[in-house]
CSV table of C-alpha atoms in Angstrom, one decimal:
chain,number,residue,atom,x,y,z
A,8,UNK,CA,-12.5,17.5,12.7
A,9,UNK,CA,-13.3,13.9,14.2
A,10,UNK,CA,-14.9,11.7,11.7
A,11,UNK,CA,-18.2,9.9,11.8
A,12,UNK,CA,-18.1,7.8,14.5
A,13,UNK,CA,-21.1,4.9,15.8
A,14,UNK,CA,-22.9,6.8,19.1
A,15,UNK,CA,-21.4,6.7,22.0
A,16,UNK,CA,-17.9,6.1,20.6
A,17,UNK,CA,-16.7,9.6,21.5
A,18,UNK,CA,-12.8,9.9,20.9
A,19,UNK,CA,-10.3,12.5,21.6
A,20,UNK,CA,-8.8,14.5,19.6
A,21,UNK,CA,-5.2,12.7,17.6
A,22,UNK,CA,-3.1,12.2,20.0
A,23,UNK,CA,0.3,10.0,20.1
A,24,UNK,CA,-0.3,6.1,19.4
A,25,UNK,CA,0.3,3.4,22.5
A,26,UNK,CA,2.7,1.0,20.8
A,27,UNK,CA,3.5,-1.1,23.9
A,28,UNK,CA,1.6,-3.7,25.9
A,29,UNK,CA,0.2,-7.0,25.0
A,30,UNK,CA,-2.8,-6.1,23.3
A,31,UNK,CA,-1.1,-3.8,20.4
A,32,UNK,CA,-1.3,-6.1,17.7
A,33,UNK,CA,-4.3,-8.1,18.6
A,34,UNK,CA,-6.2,-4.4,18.2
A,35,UNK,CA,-4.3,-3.6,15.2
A,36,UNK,CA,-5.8,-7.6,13.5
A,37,UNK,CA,-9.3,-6.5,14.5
A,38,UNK,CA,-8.7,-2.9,13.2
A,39,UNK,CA,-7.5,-4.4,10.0
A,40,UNK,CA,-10.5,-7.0,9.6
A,41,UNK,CA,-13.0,-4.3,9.9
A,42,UNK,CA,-11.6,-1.9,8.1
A,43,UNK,CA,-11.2,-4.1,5.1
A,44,UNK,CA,-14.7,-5.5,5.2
A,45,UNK,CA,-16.8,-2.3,6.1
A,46,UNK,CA,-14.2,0.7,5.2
A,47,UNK,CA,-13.3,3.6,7.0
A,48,UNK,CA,-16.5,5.6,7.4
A,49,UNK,CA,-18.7,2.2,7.6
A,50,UNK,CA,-15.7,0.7,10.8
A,51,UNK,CA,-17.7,1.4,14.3
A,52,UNK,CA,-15.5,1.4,17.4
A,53,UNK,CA,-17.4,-1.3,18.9
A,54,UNK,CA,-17.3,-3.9,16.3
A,55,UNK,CA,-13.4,-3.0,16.4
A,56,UNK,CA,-13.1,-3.6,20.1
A,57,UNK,CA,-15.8,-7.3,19.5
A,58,UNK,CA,-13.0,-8.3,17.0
A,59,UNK,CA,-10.1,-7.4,18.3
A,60,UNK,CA,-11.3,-9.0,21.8
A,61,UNK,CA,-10.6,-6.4,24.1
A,62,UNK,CA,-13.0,-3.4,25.4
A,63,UNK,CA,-13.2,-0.2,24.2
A,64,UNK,CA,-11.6,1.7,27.4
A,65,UNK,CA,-8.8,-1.0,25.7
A,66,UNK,CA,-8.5,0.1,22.1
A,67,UNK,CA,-9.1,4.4,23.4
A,68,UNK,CA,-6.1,3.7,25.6
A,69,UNK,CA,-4.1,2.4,22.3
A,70,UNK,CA,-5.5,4.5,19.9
A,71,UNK,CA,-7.8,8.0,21.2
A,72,UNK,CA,-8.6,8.7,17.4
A,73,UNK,CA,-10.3,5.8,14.9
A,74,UNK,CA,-8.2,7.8,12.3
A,75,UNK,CA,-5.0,7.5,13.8
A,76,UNK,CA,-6.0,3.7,13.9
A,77,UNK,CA,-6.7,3.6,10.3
A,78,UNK,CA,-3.6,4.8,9.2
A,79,UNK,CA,-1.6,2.7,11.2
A,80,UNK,CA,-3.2,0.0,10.1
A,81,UNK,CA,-2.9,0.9,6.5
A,82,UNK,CA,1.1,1.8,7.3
A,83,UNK,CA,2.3,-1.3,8.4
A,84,UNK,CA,0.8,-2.9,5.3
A,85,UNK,CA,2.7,-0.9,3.1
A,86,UNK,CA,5.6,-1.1,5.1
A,87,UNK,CA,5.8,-5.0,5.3
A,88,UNK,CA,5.1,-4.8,1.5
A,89,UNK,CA,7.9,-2.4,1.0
A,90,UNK,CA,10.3,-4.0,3.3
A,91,UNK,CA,10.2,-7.1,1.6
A,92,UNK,CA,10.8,-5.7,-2.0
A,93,UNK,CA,14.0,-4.3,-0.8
A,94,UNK,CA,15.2,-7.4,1.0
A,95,UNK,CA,15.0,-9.0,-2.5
A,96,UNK,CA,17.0,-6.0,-4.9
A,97,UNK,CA,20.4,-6.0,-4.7
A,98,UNK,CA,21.9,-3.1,-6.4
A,99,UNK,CA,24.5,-5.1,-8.0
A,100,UNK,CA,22.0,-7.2,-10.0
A,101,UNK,CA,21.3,-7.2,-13.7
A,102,UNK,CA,18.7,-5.1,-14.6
A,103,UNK,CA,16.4,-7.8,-15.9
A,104,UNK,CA,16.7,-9.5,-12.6
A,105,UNK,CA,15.9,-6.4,-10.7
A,106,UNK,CA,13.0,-5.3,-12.6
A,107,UNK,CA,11.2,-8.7,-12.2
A,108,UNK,CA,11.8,-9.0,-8.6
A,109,UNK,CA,10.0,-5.5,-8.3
A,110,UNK,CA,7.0,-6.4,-11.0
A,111,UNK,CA,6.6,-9.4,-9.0
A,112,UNK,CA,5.9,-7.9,-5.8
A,113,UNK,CA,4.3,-4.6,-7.4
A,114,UNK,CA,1.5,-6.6,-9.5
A,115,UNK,CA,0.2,-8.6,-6.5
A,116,UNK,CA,0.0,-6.0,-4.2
A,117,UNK,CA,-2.3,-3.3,-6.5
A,118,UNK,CA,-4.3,-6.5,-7.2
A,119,UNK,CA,-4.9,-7.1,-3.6
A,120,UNK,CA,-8.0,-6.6,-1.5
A,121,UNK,CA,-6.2,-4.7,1.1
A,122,UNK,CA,-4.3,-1.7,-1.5
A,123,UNK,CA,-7.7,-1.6,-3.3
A,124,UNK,CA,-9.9,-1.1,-0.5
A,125,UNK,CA,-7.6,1.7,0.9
A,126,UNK,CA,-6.9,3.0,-2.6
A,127,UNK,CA,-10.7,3.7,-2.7
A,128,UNK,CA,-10.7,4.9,0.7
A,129,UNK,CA,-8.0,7.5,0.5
A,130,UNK,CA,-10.0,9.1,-2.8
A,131,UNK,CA,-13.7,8.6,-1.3
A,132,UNK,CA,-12.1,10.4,2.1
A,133,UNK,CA,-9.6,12.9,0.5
A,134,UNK,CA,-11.1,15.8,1.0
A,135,UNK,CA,-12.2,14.9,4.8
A,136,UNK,CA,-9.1,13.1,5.9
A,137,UNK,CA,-6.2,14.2,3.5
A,138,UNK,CA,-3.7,12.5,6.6
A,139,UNK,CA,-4.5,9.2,5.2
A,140,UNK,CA,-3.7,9.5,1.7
A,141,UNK,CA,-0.6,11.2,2.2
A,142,UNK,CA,0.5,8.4,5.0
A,143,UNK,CA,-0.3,5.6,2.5
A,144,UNK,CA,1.4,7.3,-0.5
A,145,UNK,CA,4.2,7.7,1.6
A,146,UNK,CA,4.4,4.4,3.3
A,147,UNK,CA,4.0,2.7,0.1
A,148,UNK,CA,4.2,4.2,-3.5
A,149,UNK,CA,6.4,6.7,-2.5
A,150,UNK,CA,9.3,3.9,-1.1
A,151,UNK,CA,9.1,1.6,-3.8
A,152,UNK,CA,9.7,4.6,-5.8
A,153,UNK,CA,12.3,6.0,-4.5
A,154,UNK,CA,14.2,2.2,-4.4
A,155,UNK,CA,13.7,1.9,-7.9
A,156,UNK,CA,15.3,5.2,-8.9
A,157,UNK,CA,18.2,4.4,-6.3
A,158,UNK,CA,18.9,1.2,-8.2
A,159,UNK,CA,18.3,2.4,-11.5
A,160,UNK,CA,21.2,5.2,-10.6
A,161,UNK,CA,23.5,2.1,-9.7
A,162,UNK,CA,22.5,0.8,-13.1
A,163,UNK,CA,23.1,3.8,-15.0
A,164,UNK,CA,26.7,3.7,-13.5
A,165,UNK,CA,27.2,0.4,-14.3
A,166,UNK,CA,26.0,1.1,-18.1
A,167,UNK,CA,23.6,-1.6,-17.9
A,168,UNK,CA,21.0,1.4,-18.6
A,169,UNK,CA,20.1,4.4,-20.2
A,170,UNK,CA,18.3,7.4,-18.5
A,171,UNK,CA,18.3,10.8,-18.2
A,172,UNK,CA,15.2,11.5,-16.1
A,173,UNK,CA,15.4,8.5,-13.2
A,174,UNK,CA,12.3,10.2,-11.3
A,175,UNK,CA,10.5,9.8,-15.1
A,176,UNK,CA,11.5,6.4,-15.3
A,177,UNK,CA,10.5,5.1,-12.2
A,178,UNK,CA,6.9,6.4,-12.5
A,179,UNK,CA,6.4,4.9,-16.1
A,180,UNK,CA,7.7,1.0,-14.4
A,181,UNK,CA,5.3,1.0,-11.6
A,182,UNK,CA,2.6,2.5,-14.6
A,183,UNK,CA,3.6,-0.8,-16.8
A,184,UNK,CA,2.7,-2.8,-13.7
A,185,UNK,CA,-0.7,-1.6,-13.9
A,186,UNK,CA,-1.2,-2.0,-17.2
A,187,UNK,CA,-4.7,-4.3,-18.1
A,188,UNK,CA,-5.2,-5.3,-15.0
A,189,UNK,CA,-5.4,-2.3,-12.4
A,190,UNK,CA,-8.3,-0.3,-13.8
A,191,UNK,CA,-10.7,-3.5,-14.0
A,192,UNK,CA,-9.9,-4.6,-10.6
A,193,UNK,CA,-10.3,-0.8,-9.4
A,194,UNK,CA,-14.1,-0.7,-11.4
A,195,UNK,CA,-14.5,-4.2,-10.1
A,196,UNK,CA,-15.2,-5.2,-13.5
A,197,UNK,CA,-12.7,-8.1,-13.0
A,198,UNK,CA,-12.1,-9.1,-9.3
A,199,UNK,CA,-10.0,-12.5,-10.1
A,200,UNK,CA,-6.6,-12.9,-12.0
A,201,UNK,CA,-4.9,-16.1,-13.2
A,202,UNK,CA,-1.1,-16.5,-12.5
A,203,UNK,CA,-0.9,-16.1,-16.6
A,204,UNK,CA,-2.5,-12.9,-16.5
A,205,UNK,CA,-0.2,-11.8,-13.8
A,206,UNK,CA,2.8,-13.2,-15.8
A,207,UNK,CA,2.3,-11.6,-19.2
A,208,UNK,CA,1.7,-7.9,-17.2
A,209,UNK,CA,5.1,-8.4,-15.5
A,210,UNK,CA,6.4,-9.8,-18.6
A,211,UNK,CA,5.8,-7.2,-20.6
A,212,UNK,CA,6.4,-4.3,-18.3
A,213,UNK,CA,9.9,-5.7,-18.2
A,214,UNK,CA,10.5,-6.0,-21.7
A,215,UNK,CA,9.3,-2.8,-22.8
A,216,UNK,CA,10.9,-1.1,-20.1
A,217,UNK,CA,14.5,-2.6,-21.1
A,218,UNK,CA,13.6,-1.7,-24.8
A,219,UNK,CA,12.9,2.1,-23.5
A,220,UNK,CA,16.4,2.2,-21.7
A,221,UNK,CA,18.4,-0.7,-21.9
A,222,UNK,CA,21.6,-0.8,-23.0
């Protein structure tokens, strides 16, 4: 099932994504800008095609479903934001090392406009459009996961820690990351953070983490 789309913007069923030609990313900015300001449901095809600057025979020819759209748009976020943890952990470093690196990146990210507004979006369409969540948690979560547990296996070797369930472990660092400051933002009770705030969360994920299973 197509979802809601403005009248007139008729689209085909999901069918494979144009990822060549000039125009790719330029539809992929205006995607992202309307998406993030109006959300999913709210994003018509023709303000999409306005923003982007190109016409809607344009932005059909790239993408024939506003879904498939969405969930590229939302990927390559996650991707870049991935992609650039792992460029930063080495698997020989020192746990403490490691663990900041990752808090670092983690923190800002679940604070940011963008992984809020598609965090609400994946639960508000779950039911509707179950592709999206799963791409995101795949895309994102799920790789920043599954990095942690690789270099907390290389630790673990090394005896510089302590763990018998690495999956377990892995789960409860990104949770410490969240801690005080994710379930405001997510209410919108607080929408601004000061670089002491953001500190003493990846401060204290750290150390309680090491006390749990350092060596």
């Amino acid at each position: 099932m197509l979802l809601k789309c403005q009248p007139g913007d008729v689209m085909s069923q999901p069918a494979t994504i144009l990822r060549t030609g000039r125009k790719f990313d330029q539809v992929l900015q205006g995607a992202r800008e309307v998406f993030m300001a109006d959300g999913f449901e709210g994003a018509s095809v023709d303000d999409i095609a306005r923003t982007a600057g190109v016409s809607k025979a344009t932005l059909y020819n790239y993408f024939p479903d506003k879904r498939l759209l969405f969930i590229e748009v939302a990927t390559i976020e996650c991707d870049r934001m991935a992609s650039q943890t792992l460029t930063l952990i080495g698997d020989s470093a020192p746990p403490r090392e490691v663990l900041t690196i990752a808090a670092n990146q983690i923190v800002p990210f679940i604070l940011s406009d963008f992984c809020q507004q598609v965090f609400r979006m994946c639960v508000a369409e779950q039911e509707r459009f179950p592709q999206l969540a799963a791409a995101f948690y795949a895309s994102g979560p799920q790789v920043g996961h599954s990095r942690l547990v690789e270099y907390m296996q290389c630790a673990v070797a090394r005896g510089e820690l302590r763990i018998a369930d690495l999956g377990m472990a892995a789960d409860q660092f990104i949770e410490l990351c969240k801690a005080k400051l994710w379930m405001p933002a997510m209410l919108g009770i607080q929408t601004e953070f000061t670089p002491q705030e953001i500190r003493n969360v990846i401060d204290n994920a750290v150390e309680t983490f090491l006390a749990r299973y350092g060596v």
